XYZ file of C-alpha atoms in Angstrom:
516
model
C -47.368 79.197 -34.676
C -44.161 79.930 -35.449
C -42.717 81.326 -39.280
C -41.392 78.142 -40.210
C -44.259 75.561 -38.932
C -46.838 78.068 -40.950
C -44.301 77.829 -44.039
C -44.759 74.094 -43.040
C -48.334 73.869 -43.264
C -48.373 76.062 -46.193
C -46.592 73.252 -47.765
C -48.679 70.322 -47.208
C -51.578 72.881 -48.528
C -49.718 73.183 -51.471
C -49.017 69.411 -52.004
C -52.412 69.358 -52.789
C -52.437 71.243 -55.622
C -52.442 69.842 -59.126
C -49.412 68.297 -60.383
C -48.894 70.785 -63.376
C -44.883 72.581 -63.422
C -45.306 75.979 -63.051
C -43.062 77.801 -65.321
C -40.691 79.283 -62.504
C -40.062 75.456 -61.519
C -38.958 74.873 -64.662
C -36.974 77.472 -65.059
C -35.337 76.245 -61.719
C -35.046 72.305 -63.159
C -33.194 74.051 -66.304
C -31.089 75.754 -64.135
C -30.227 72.916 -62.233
C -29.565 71.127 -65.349
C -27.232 73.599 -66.782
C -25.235 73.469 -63.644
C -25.030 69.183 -63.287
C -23.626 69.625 -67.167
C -21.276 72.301 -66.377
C -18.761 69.914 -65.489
C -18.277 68.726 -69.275
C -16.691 71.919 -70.135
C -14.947 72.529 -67.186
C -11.146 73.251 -67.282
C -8.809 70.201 -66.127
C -8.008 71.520 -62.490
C -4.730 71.257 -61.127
C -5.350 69.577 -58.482
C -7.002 66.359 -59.933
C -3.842 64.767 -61.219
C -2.577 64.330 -57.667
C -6.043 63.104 -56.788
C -5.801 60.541 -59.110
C -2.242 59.489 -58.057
C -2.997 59.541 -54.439
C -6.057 57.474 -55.129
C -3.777 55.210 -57.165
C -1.691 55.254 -53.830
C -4.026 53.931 -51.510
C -5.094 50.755 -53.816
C -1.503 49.330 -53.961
C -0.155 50.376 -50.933
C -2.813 51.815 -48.321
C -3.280 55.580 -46.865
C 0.143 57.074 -46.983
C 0.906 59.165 -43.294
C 4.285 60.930 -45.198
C 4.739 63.005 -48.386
C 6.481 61.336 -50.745
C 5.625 63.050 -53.650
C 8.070 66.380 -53.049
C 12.176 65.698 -52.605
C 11.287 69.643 -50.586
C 9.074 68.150 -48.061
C 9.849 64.582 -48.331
C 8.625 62.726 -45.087
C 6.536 65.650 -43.700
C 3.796 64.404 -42.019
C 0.474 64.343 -44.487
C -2.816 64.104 -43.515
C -4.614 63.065 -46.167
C -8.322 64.703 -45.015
C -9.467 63.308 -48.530
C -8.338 60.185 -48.966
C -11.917 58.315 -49.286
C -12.834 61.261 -51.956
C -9.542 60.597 -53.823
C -10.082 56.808 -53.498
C -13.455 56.782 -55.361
C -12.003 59.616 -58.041
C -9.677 56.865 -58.882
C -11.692 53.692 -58.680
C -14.292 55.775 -60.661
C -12.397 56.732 -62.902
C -11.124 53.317 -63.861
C -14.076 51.925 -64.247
C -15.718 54.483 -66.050
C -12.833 57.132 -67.745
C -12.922 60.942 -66.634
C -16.609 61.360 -67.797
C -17.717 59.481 -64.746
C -16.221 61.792 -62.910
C -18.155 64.651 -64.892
C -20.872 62.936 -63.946
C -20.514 62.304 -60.691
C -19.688 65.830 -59.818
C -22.424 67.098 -61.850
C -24.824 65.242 -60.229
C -23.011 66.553 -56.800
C -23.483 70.177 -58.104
C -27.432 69.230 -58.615
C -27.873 67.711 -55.718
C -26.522 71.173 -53.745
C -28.745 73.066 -55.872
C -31.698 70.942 -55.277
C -31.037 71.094 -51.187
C -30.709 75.142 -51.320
C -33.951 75.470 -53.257
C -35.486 73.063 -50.553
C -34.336 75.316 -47.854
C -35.031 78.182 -49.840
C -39.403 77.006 -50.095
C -38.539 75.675 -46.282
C -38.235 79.698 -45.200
C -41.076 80.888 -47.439
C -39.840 81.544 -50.844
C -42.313 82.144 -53.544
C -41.702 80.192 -56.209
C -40.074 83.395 -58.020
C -38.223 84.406 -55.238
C -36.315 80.535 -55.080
C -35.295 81.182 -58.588
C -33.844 84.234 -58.300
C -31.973 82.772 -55.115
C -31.001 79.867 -56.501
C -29.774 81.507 -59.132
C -27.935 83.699 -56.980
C -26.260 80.680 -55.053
C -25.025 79.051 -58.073
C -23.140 82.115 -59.302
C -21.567 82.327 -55.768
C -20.522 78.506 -56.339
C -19.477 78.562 -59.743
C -15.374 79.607 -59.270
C -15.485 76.285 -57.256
C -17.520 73.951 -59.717
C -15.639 71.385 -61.597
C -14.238 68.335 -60.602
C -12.922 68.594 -57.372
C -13.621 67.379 -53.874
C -14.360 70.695 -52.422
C -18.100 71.148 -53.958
C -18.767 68.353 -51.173
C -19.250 70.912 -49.024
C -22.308 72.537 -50.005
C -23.845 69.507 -50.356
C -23.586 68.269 -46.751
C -23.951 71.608 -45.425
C -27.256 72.104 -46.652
C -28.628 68.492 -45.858
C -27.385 69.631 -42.368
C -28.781 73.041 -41.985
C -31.983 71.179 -43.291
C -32.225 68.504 -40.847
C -31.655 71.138 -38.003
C -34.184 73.245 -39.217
C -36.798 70.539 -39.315
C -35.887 69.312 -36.218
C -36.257 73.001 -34.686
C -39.971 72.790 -36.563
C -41.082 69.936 -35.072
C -38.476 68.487 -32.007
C -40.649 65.011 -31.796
C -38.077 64.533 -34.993
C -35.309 64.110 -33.118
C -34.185 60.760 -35.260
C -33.238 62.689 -37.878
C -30.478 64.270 -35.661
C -29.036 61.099 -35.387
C -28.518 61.036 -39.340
C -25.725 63.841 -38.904
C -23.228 61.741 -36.957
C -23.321 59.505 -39.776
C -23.052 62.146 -42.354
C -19.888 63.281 -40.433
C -18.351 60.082 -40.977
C -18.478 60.486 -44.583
C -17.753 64.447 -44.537
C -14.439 64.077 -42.229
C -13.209 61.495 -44.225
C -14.076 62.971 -47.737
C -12.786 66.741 -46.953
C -11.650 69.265 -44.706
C -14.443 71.033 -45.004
C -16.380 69.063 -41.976
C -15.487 71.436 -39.504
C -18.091 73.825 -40.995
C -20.778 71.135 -40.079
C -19.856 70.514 -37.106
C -19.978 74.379 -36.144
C -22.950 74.684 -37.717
C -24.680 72.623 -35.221
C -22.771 74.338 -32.260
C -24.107 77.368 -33.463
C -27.210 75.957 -33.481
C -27.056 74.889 -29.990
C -25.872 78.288 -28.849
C -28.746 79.671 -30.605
C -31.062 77.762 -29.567
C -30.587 78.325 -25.676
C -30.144 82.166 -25.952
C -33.746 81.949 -27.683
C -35.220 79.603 -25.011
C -33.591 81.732 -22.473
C -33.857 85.317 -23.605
C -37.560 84.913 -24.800
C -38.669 81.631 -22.746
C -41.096 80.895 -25.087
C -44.126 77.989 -24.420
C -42.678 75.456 -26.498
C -39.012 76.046 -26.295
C -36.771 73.813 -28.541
C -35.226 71.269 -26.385
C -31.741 71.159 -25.838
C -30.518 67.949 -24.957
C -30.955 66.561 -28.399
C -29.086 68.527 -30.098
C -26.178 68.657 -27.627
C -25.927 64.881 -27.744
C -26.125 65.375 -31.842
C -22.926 67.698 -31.821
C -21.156 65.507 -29.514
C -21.942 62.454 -31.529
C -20.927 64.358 -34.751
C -17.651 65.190 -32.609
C -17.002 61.701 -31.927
C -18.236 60.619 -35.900
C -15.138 62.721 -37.163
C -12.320 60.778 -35.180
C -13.408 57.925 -37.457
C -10.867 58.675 -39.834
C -7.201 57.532 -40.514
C -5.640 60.388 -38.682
C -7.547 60.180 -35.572
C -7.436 63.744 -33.312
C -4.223 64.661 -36.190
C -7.560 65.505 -38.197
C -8.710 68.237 -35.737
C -5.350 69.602 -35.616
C -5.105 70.255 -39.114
C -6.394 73.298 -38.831
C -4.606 74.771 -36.184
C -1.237 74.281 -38.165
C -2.444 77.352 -40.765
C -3.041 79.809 -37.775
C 0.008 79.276 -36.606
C 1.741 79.506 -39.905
C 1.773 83.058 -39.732
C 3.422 84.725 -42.774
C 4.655 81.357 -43.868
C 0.863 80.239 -44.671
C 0.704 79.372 -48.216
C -2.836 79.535 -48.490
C -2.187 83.647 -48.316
C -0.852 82.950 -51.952
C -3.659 80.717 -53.617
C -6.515 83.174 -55.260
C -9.682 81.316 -53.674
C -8.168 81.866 -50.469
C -7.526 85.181 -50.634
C -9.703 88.078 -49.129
C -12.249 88.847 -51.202
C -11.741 91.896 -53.392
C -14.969 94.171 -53.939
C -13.250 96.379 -56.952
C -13.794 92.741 -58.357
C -17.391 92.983 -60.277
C -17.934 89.377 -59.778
C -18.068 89.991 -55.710
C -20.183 92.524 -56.371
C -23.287 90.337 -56.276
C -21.754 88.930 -52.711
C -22.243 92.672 -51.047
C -25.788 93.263 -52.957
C -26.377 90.110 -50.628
C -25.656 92.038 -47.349
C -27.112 94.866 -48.594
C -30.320 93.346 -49.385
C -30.007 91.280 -45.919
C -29.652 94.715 -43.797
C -32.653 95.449 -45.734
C -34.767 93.158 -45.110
C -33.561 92.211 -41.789
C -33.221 89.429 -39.540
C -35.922 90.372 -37.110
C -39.898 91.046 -36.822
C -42.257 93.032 -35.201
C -44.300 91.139 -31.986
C -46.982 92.350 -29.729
C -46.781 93.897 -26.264
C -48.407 90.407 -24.937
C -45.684 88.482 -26.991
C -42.908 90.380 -25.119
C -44.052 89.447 -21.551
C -42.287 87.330 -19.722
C -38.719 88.056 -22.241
C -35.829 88.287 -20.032
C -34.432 91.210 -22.026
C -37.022 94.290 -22.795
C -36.360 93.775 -26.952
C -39.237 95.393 -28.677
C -38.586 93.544 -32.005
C -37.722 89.917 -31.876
C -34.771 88.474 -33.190
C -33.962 84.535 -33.942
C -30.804 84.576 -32.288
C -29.701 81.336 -34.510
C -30.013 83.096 -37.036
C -27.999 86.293 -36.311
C -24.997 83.766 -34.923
C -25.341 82.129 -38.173
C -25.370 85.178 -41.022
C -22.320 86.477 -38.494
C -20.192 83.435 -38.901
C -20.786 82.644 -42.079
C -20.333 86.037 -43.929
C -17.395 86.626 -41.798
C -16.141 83.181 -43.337
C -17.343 84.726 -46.981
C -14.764 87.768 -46.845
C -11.662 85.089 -46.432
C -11.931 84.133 -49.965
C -14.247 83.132 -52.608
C -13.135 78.947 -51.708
C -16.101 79.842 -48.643
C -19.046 81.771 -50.733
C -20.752 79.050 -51.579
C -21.220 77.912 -47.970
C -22.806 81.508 -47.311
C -24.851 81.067 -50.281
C -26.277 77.634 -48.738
C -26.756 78.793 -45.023
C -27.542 82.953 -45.391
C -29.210 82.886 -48.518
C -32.392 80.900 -47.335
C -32.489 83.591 -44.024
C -32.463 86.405 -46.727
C -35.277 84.600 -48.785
C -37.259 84.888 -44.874
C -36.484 88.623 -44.612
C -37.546 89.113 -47.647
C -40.768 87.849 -47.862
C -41.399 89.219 -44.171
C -40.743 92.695 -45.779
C -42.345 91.996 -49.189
C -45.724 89.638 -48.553
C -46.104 89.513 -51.965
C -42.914 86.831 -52.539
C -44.062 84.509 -50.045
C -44.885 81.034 -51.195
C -48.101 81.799 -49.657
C -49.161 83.730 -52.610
C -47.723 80.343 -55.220
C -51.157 79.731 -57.352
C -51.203 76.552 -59.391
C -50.637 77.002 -63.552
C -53.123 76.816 -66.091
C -53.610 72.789 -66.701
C -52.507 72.947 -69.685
C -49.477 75.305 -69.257
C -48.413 72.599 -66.622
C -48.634 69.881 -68.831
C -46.393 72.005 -71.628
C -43.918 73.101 -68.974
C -42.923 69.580 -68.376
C -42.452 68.743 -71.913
C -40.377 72.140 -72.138
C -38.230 70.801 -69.064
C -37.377 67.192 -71.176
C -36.786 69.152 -73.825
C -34.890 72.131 -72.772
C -32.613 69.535 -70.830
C -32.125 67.253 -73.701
C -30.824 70.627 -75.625
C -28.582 71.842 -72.811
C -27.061 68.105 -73.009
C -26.790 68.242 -76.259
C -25.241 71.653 -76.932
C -22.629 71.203 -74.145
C -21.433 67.691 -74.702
C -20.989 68.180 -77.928
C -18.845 71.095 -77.477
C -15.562 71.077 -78.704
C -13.494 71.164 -75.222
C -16.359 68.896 -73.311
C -14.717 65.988 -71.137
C -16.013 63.081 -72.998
C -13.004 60.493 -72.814
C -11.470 58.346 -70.420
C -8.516 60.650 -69.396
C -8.875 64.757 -68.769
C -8.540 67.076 -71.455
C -4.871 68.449 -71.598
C -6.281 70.729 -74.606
C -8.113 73.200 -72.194
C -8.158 76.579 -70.776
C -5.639 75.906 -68.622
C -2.028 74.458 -70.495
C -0.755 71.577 -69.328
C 3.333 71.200 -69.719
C 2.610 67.710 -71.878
C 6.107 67.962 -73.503
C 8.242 69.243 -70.811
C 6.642 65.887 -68.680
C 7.887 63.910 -71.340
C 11.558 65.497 -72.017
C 12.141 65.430 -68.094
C 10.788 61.423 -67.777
C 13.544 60.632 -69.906
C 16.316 62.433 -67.768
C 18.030 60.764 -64.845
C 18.445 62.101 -61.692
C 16.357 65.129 -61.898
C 15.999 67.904 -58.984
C 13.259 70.252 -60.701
C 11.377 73.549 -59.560
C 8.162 73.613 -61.379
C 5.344 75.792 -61.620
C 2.947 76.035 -58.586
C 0.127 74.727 -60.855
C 1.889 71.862 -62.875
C 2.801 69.922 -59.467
C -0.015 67.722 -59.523
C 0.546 67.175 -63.415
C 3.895 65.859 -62.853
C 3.105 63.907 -59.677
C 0.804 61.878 -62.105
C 3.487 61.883 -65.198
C 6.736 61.297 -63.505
C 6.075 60.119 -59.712
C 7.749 57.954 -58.522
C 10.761 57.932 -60.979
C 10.727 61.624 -60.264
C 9.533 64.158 -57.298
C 8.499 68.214 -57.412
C 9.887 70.460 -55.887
C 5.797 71.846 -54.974
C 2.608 71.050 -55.574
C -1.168 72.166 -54.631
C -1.095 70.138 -51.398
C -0.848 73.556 -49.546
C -0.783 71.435 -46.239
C 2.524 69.932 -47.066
C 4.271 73.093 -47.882
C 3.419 75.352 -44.517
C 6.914 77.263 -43.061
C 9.954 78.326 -45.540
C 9.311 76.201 -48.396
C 6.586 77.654 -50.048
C 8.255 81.131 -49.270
C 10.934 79.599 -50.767
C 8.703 78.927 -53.752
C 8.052 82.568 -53.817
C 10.896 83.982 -53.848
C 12.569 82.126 -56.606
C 9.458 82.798 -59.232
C 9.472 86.230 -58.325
C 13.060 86.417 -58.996
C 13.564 87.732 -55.008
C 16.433 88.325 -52.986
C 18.618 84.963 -53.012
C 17.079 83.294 -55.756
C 19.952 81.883 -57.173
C 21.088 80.581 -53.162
C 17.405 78.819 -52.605
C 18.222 76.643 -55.682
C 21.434 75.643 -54.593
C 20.258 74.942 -51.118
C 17.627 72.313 -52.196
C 20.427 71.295 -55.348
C 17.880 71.860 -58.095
C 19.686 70.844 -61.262
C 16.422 71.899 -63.395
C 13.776 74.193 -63.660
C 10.735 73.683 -65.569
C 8.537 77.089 -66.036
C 5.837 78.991 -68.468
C 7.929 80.644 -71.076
C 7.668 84.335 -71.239
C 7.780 84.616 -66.822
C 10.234 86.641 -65.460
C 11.943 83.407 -63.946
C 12.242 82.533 -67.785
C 14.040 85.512 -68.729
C 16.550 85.276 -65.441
C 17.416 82.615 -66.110
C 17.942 82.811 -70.244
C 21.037 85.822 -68.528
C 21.969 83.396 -66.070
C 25.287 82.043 -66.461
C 25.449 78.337 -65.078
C 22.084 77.582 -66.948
C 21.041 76.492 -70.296
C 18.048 76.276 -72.228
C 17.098 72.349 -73.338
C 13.393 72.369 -73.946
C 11.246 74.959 -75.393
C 7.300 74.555 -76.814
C 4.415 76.916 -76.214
C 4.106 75.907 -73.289
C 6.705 75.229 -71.117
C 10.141 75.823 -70.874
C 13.141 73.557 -69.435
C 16.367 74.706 -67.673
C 19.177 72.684 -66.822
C 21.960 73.059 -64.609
C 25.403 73.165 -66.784
């Protein structure tokens, strides 16, 4: 019987047992609660203004194909990869204010952590070892949280990686393969991010036959399934607006090359380990080399492989933990997506190595401590809820906070509405603000849709915050007649010595230049 059918069994043993929460499991529910309420004190992001405008967009006037929020890139080609996300962000919104959205995305954050603690008990996890994992995953999620499309991702990766998994348990399942071409449907049409599923089922399949054909064992795990499941998830993606424009996407930043703007956005950046917080991220591979990702079998059990191993190795799971911490040193925007898929193959090592935090071990609690725990959970909850919505920056009203952590250039939007024919450079971040101020009376000269902006314009960008070589030419090239920046930046103080250029707005936020 193999590790995951006895984890299997293990579990219907323990379904058994009486219904009592055993004070790790609660511990887990809090921490699941704390992170569906993290999204009430959440900073505005950037990017959710020209979410909201886009989704604005496509209820008067359908899907937009062109950018037409940017005078720099006006008419480039857009592919909007999450235009159904953007179109329930709005409708929600209107319906409900911005705390839907809170709550929507909290429950989205929940429902991730809920599917990794699944897969977590799936491998073998005691119930102490889940908690510490789990708790592990959601600090490798947390620079992501908040509302934004992107936390998507975890979500459907893990309800795929636990459909494949179940169906590798027991292949007479194979129905519930068929639920991941409809899941790509929604994914490829919600975010980007879809291409992770689909390679995590062609790694799968790769996996899959080297096992059946390196080790040929009795029952291997037939193929044909899940070969017609990736090319039925292939075909569920070019359900979208965009059609095969969708799976070129991703080609365009590869060949980019320098110009690639994403090399300038933090998340995307290669992750830095004289950076405490990734710290945790190489304790993972440390304990993972640890542990490892094989086991010791018998003489007998080696008869018959095709390659004279003398410890097996689930050859899935090696092509998975390769791709996906490869795909965790890009940038923290991926760690997450390790956290759901390597994580849960850690949690396996682990217990293999340490018996004692296998869920075999999980005793029941004391009747009455079980009964207690679950009025500790209600409670517990009801104080997180408390506590953090009634915090002074939590996002209880029908539009986001401009108050937050992050500044928001409130009276620059409004000095610059009231100006005709405006040409502006703005502030990386602010884009999206203004695209939901001042679009369409006005246009930005950039704006977070990194997409938009690959080739000279974001370098462009670059150069003139930096105060780089031909600065003062880039402006005059795209005839910007104002600029709109933080105060105190060293663009701020060029231009305050820059003859041709005047200072007519000032706050603590923001400043406004305009062209004499």
């Amino acid at each position: 019987m193999s590790e995951e059918a006895q984890h299997s069994a293990l579990s219907t043993q323990h379904s058994a047992l009486p219904k009592g929460l055993h004070r790790y499991t609660l511990l887990a529910g809090l921490l699941l609660a704390f992170a569906g309420l993290l999204p009430f004190i959440a900073p505005t992001d950037f990017d959710i203004w020209w979410h909201l405008r886009t989704g604005q967009l496509i209820v008067e006037s359908g899907i937009p194909y062109y950018n037409d929020y940017s005078f720099t890139a006006l008419g480039h080609p857009w592919v909007v990869y999450e235009w159904l996300s953007e179109l329930i962000i709005y409708l929600l919104q209107q319906a409900f204010g911005y705390v839907g959205l809170v709550l929507l995305f909290g429950a989205v954050q929940v429902g991730s952590g809920v599917l990794v603690y699944r897969l977590l008990r799936f491998k073998g996890a005691g119930r102490f070892l889940a908690l510490m994992l789990l708790l592990l995953f959601f600090i490798f999620a947390a620079p992501t949280w908040g509302v934004r499309p992107q936390i998507i991702a975890a979500l459907f990766l893990a309800a795929y990686y636990l459909i494949l998994l179940r169906y590798r348990r027991d292949p007479t399942r194979v129905r519930t393969l068929w639920l991941l071409p409809l899941l790509t449907v929604l994914w490829a049409n919600m975010h980007g991010t879809y291409v992770t599923g689909l390679a995590l089922v062609a790694l799968f399949v790769v996996g899959e036959a080297a096992n059946n054909f390196i080790y040929r064992p009795p029952q291997p795990t037939p193929l044909r399934p899940l070969l017609l499941t990736l090319i039925g998830c292939l075909a569920a993606s070019l359900l979208n607006p965009y059609f095969i424009n969708l799976w070129l996407l991703p080609l365009g930043y590869i060949s980019t090359g320098g110009h690639n703007p994403l090399y300038y956005v933090d998340e995307w950046k290669p992750l830095d380990f004289h950076d405490y917080g990734n710290l945790l991220l190489a304790g993972s591979f440390i304990l993972l080399m640890l542990a490892g990702i094989t086991r010791h079998v018998s003489q007998a059990q080696r008869q018959g492989w095709r390659i004279p191993l003398h410890r097996y190795v689930d050859l899935t799971d090696a092509l998975l933990v390769a791709a996906f911490t490869v795909q965790a040193l890009q940038g923290a925007y991926t760690t997450p997506l390790y956290g759901v898929i390597v994580l849960p193959i850690l949690a396996q090592g682990l217990v293999r190595t340490l018996p004692l935090l296998s869920r075999r071990n999980d005793v029941p609690p004391p009747p009455l401590e079980g009964r207690v725990n679950w009025l500790l959970g209600a409670v517990g909850s009801a104080l997180l809820a408390t506590l953090i919505i009634a915090s002074p920056q939590a996002q209880v009203g029908p539009q986001p906070r401009l108050d937050s952590s992050i500044p928001y250039p409130v009276g620059a939007a409004e000095y610059i509405s009231k100006l005709p024919n405006v040409r502006m450079y703005n502030d990386f971040g602010w884009g999206g603000y203004f695209i939901y101020r001042l679009y369409p009376q006005q246009r930005v000269f950039i704006d977070g849709r990194v997409d938009v902006y690959r080739g000279p314009v974001f370098e462009d960008f670059i150069t003139v915050q930096n105060v780089g070589v031909g600065w003062r030419e880039i402006l005059t090239r795209y005839r910007v007649n104002l600029v709109v920046i933080q105060g105190g930046s060293v663009l701020d103080y060029a231009l305050a010595h820059e003859s041709g250029w005047r200072l007519t707005f000032h706050d603590s936020v923001a400043v406004v230049y305009q062209k004499n």
